[in-house]
mmCIF file of C-alpha atoms and ligand atoms in Angstrom:
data_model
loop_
_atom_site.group_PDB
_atom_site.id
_atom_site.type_symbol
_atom_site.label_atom_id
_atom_site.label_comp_id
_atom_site.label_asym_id
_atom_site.label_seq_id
_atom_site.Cartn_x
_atom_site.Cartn_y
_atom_site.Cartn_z
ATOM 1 C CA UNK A 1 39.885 -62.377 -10.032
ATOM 2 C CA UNK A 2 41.845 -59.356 -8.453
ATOM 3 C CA UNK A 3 45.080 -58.646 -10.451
ATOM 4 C CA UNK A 4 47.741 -57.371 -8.010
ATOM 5 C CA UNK A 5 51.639 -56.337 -8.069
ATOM 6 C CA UNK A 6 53.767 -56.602 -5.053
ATOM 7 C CA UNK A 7 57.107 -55.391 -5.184
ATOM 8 C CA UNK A 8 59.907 -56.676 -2.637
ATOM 9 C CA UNK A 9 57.864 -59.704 -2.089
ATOM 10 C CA UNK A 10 60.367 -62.420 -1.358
ATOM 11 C CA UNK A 11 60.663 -61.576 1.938
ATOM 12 C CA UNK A 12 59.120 -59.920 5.263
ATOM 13 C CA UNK A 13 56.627 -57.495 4.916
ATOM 14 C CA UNK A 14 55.972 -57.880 0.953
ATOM 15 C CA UNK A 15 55.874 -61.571 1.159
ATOM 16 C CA UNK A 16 52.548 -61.347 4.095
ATOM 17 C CA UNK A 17 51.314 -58.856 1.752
ATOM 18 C CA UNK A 18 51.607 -61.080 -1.019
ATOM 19 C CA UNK A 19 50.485 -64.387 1.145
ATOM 20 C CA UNK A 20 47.301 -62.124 2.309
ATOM 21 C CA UNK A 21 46.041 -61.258 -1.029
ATOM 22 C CA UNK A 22 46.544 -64.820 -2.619
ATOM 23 C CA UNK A 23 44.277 -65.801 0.487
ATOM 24 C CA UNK A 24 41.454 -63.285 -0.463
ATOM 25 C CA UNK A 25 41.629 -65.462 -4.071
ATOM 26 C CA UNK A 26 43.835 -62.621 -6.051
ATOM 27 C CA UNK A 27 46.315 -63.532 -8.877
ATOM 28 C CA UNK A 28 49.338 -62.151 -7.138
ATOM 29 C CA UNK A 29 52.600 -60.990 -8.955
ATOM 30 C CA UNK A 30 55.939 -61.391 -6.929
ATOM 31 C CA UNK A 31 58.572 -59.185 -7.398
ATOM 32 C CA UNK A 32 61.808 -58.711 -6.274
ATOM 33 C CA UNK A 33 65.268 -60.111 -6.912
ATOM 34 C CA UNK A 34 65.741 -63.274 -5.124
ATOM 35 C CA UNK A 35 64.606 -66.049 -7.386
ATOM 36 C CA UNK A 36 64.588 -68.529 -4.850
ATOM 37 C CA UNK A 37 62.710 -66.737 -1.931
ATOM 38 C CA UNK A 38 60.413 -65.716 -4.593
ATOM 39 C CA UNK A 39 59.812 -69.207 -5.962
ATOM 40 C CA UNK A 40 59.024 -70.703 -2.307
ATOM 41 C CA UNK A 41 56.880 -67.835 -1.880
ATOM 42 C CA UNK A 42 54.589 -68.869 -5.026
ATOM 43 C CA UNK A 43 54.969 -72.512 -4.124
ATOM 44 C CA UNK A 44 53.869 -71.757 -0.427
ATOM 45 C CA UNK A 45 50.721 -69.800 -1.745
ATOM 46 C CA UNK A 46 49.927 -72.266 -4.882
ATOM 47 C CA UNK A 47 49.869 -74.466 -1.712
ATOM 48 C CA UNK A 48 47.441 -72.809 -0.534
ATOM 49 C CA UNK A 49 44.970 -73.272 -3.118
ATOM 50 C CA UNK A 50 45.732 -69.457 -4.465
ATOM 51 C CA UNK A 51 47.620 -68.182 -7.932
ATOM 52 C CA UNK A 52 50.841 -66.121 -8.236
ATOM 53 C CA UNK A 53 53.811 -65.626 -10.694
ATOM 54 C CA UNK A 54 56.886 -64.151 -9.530
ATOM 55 C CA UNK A 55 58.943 -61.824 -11.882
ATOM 56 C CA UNK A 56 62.866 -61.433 -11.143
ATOM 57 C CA UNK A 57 63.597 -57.606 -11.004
ATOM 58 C CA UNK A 58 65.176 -54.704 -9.859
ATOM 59 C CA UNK A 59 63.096 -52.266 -9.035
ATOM 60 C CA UNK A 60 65.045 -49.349 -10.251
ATOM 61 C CA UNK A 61 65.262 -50.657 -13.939
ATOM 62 C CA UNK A 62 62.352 -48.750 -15.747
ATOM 63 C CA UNK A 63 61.997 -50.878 -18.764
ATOM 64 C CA UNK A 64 62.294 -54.026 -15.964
ATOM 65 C CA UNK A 65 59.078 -52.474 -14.586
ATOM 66 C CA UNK A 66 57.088 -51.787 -17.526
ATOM 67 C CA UNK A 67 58.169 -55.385 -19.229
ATOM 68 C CA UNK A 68 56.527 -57.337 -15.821
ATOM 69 C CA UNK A 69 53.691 -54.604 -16.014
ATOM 70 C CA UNK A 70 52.614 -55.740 -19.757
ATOM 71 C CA UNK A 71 53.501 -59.556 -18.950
ATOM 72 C CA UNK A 72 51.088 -59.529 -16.042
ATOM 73 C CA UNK A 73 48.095 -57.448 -17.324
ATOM 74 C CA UNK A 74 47.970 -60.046 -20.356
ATOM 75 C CA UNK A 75 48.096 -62.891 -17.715
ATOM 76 C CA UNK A 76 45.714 -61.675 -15.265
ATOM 77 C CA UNK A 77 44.226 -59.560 -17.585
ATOM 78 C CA UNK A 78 43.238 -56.775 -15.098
ATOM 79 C CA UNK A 79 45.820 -54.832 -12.660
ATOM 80 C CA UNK A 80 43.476 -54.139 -9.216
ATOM 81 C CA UNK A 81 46.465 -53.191 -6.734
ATOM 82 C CA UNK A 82 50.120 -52.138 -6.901
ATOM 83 C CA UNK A 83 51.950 -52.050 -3.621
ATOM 84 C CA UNK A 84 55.215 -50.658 -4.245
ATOM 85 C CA UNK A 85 56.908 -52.253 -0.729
ATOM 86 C CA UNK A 86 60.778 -52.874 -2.170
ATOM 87 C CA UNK A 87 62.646 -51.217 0.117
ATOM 88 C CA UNK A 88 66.242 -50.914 1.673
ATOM 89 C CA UNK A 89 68.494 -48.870 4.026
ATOM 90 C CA UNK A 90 72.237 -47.817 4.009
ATOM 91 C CA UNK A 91 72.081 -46.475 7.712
ATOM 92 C CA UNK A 92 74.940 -43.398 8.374
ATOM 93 C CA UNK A 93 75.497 -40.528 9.821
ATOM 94 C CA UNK A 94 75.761 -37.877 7.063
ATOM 95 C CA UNK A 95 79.205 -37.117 7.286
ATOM 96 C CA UNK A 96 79.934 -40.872 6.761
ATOM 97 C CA UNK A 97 77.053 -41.061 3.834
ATOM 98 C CA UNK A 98 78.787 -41.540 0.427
ATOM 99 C CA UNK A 99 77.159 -40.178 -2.326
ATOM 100 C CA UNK A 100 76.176 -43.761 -3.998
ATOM 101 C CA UNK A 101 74.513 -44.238 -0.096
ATOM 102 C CA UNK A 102 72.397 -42.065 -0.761
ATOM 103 C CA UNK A 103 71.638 -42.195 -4.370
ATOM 104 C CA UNK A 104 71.033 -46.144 -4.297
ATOM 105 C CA UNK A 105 68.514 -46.036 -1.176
ATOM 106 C CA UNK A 106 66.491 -42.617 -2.920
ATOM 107 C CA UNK A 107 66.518 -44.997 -6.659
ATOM 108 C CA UNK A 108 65.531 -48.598 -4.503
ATOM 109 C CA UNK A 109 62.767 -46.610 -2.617
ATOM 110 C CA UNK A 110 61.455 -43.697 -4.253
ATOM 111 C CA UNK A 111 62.262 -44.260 -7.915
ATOM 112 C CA UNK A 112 61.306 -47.591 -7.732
ATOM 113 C CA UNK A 113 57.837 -46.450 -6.370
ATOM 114 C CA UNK A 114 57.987 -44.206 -9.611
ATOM 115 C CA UNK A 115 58.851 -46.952 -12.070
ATOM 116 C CA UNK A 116 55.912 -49.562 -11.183
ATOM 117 C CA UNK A 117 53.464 -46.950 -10.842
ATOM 118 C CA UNK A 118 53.843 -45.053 -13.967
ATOM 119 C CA UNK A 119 54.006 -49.026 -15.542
ATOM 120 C CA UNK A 120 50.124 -49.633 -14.021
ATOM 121 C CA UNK A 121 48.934 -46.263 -14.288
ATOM 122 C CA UNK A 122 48.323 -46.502 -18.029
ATOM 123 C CA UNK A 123 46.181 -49.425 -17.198
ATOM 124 C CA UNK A 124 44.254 -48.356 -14.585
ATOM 125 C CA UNK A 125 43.546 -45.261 -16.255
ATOM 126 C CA UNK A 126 42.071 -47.882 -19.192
ATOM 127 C CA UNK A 127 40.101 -50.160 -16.519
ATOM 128 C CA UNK A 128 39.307 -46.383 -14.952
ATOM 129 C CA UNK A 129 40.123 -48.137 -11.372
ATOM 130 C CA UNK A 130 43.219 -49.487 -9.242
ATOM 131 C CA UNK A 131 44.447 -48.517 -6.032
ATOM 132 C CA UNK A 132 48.474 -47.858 -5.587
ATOM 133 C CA UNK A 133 49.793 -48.435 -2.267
ATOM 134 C CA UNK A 134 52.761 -46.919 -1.261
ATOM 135 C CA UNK A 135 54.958 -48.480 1.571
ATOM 136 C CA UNK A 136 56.942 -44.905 3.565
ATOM 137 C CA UNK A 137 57.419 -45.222 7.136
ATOM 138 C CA UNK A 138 57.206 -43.323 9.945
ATOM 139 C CA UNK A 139 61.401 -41.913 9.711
ATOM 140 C CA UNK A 140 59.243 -39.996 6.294
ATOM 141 C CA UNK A 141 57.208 -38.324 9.048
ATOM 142 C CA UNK A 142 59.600 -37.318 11.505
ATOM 143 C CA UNK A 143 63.270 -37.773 10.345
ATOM 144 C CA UNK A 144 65.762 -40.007 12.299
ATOM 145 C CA UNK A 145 69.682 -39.499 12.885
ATOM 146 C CA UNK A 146 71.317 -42.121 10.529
ATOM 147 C CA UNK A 147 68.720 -42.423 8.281
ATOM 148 C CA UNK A 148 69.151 -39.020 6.291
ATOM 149 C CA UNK A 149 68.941 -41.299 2.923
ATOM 150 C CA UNK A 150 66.327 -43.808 3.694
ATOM 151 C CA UNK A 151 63.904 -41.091 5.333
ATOM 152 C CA UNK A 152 64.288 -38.259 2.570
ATOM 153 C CA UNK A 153 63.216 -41.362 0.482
ATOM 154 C CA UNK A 154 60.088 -42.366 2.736
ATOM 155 C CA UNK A 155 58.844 -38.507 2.622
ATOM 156 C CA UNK A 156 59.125 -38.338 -1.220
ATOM 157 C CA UNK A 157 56.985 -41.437 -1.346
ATOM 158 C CA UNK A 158 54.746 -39.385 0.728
ATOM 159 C CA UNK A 159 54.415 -36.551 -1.541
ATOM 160 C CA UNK A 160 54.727 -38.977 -4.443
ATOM 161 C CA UNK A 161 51.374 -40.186 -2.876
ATOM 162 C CA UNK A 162 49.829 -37.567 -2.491
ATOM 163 C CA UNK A 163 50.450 -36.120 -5.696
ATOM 164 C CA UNK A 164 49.320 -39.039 -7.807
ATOM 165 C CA UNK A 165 46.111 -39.327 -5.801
ATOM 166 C CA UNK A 166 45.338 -35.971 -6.987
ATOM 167 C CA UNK A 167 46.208 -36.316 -10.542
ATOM 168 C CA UNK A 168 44.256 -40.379 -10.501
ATOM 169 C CA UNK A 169 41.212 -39.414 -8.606
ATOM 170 C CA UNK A 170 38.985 -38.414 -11.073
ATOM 171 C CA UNK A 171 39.674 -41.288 -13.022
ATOM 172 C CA UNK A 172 38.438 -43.813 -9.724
ATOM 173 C CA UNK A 173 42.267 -44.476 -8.852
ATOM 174 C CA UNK A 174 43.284 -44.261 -5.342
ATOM 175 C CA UNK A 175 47.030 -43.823 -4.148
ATOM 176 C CA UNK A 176 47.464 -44.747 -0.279
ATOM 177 C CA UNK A 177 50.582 -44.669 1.415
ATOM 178 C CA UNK A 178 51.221 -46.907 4.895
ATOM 179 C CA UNK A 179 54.118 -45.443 7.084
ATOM 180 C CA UNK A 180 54.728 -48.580 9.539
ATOM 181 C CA UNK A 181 56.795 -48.156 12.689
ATOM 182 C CA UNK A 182 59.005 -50.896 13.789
ATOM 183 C CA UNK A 183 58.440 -54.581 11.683
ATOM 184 C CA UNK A 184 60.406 -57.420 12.899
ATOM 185 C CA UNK A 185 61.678 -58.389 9.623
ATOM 186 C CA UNK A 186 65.258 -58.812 8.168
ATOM 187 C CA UNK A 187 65.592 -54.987 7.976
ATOM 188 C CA UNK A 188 65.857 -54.553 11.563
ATOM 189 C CA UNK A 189 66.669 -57.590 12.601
ATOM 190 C CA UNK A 190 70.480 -56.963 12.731
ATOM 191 C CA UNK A 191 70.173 -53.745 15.124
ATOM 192 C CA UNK A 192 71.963 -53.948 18.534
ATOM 193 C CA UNK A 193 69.077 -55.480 21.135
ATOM 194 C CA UNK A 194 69.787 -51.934 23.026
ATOM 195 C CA UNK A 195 68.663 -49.867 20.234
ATOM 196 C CA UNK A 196 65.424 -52.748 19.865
ATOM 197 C CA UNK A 197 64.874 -52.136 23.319
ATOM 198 C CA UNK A 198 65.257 -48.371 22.847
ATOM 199 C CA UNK A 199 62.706 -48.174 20.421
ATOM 200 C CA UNK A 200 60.437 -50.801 22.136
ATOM 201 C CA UNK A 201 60.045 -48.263 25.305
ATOM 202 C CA UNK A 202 58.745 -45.612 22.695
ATOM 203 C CA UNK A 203 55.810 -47.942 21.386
ATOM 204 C CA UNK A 204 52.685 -47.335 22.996
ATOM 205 C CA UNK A 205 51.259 -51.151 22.507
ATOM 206 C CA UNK A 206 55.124 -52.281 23.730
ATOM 207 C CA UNK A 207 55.592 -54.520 21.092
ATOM 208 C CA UNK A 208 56.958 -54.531 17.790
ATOM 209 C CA UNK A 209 54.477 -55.489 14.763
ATOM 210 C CA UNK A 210 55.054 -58.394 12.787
ATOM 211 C CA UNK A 211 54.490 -58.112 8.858
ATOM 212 C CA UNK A 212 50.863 -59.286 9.125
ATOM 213 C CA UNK A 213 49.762 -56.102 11.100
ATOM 214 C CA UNK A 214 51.004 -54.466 7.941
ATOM 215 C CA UNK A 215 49.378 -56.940 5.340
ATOM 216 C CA UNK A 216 46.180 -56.726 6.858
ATOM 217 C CA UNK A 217 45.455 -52.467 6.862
ATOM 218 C CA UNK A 218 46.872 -52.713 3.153
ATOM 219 C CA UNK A 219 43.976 -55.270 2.571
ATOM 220 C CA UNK A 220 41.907 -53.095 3.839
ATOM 221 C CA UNK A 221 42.967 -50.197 1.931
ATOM 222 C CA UNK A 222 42.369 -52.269 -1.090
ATOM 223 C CA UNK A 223 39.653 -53.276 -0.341
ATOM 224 C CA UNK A 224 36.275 -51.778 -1.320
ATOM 225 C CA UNK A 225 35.835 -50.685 2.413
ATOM 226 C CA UNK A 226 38.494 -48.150 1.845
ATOM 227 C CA UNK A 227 36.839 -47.035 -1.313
ATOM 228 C CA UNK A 228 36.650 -42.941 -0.593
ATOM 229 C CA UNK A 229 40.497 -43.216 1.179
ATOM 230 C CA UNK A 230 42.808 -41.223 -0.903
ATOM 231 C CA UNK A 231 46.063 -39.486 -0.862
ATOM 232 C CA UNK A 232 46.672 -40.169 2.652
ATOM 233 C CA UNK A 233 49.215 -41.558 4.950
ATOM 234 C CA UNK A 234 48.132 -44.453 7.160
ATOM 235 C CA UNK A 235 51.004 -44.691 10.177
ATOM 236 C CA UNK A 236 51.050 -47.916 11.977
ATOM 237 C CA UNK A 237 52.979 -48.309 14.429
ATOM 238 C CA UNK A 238 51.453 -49.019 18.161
ATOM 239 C CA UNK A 239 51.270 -45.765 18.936
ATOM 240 C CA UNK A 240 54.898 -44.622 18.567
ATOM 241 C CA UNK A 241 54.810 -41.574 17.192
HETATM 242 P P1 NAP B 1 62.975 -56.861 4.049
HETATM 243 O O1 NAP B 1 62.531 -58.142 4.652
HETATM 244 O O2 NAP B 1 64.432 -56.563 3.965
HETATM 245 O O3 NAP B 1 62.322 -56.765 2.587
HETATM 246 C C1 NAP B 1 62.731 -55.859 1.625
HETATM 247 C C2 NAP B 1 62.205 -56.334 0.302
HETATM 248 O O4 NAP B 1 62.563 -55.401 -0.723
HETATM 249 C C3 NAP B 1 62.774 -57.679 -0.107
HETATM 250 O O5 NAP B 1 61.784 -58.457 -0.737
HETATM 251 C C4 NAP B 1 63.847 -57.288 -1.112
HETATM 252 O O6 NAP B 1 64.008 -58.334 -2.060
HETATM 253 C C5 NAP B 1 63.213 -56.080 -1.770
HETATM 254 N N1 NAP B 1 64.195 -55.223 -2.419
HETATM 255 C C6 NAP B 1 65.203 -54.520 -1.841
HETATM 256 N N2 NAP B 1 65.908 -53.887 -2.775
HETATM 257 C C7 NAP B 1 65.340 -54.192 -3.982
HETATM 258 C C8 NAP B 1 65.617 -53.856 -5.322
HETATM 259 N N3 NAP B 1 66.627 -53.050 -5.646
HETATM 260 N N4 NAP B 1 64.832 -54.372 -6.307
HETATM 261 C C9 NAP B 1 63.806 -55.195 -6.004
HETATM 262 N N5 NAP B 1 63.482 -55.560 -4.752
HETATM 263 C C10 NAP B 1 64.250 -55.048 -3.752
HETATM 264 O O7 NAP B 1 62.368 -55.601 4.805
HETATM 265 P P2 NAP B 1 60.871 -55.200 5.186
HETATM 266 O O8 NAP B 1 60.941 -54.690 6.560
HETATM 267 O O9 NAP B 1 59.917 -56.265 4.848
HETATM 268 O O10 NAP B 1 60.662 -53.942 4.229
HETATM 269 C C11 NAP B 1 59.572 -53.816 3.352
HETATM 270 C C12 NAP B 1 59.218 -52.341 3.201
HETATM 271 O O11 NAP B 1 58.727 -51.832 4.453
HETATM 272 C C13 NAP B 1 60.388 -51.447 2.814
HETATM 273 O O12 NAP B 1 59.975 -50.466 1.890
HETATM 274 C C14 NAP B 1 60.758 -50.786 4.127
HETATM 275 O O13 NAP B 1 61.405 -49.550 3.945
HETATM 276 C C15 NAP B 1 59.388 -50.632 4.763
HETATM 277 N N6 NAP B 1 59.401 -50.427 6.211
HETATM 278 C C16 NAP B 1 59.928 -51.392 7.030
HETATM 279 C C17 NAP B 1 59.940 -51.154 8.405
HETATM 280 C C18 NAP B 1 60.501 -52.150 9.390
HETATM 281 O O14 NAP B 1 60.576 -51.842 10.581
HETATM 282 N N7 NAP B 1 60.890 -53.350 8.971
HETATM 283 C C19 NAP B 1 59.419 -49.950 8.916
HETATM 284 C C20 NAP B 1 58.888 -49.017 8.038
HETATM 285 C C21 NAP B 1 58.882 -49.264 6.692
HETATM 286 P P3 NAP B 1 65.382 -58.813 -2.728
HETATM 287 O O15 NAP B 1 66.478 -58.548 -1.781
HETATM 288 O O16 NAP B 1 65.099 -60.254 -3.023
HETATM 289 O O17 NAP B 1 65.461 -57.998 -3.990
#
């Protein structure tokens, strides 16, 4: 049975990630810091027939990270896939952008992407195989006005990526990172309907994805079909940018 992390899984797009991999029969590990989404979320896939734990965390607390990293590996006894997908915004325009703005969105995003993966590299590099998949975006790729925090973070998770997957590879590790476009989740579920439909006219496919167009390319990336994938950046979005 397939061992796999997902962080920010009580809601949106971690929690179809999550729900997709218990489907495929993995033993899935929750993680982020809403004990009750998180416990609905196992309940929902134990009734399913699948397995998960969830683990209470946030992802910016390093010893956090390794602690759930050691309690899972001796439960599951193998960690397959980490998909580091906790993630948050403090939208403003620079000159509004407090300092701790921007230092809590770069610590939730990129940091956090740092903690869990140096917690599973050690045991990958034991098993000699894992794949870490990285959740940027596409603001990473091409910047967006009031998002100076959140997309700095989304690029370093880009290089982040790329970097590991060179430093992994020989060892038959694979780092991946997915820049979605626009999810219809919580996350953008409070913008003003004129900025939605803004953003809808600049999507090829004119519609928005729903977390499940995300969950299914990270299967895939997982998967053994992706096996010679590496160090790349997998936009999806509809065709937006
Ligand atoms: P969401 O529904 O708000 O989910 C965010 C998840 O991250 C939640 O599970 C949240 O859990 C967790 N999280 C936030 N801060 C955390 C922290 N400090 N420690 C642990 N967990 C934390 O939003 P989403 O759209 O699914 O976002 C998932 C990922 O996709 C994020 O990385 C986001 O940047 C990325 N993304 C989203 C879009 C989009 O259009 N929605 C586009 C591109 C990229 P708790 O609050 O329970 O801790």
């Amino acid at each position: 049975m397939k061992g796999v992390i997902v962080t920010g899984a009580s809601s949106g797009i971690g929690k179809a990630i999550a729900l997709r991999f218990a489907k495929e029969g993995a033993f899935v590990a929750l993680v982020a810091r809403s004990e009750d989404k998180l416990k609905e979320n196992v309940k929902e896939i134990e009734g399913l027939g699948g397995k998960a734990v969830y683990y209470t965390a946030d992802v910016r607390d390093f010893k956090r990270a390794e602690e759930i990293v050691k309690d899972f590996h001796q439960k599951a006894e193998r960690i397959d896939v980490l998909v580091n997908n906790a993630g948050a915004t403090r939208d403003k325009f620079l000159i509004q952008m407090k300092e701790e703005d921007f230092s809590e969105i770069v610590d939730i995003n990129l940091k956090g992407t740092f903690n869990f993966s140096r917690a599973v590299s050690r045991i990958m590099l034991r098993q000699k195989g894992g794949v870490i998949i990285n959740i940027s975006s596409v603001v990473g790729i091409t910047g967006n006005p009031g998002q100076a925090n959140y997309a700095a973070s989304k690029a370093g998770i880009i290089a982040f990526t790329k970097s590991l997957a060179k430093e992994l590879g020989s060892r038959n590790i694979r780092v991946v990172a997915v820049a979605p476009g626009f999810v219809e989740t919580k996350m953008t579920e409070s913008l003003p309907e004129d900025v939605k439909k803004a953003y809808l006219e600049t999507i090829a496919l004119r519609r928005f994805a729903s977390p499940d167009d995300i969950a299914g390319v990270v299967a895939f990336l997982a998967s053994d079909d992706a096996s010679y994938i590496s160090g790349q950046v997998i936009v999806v979005d509809g065709g937006m940018i």
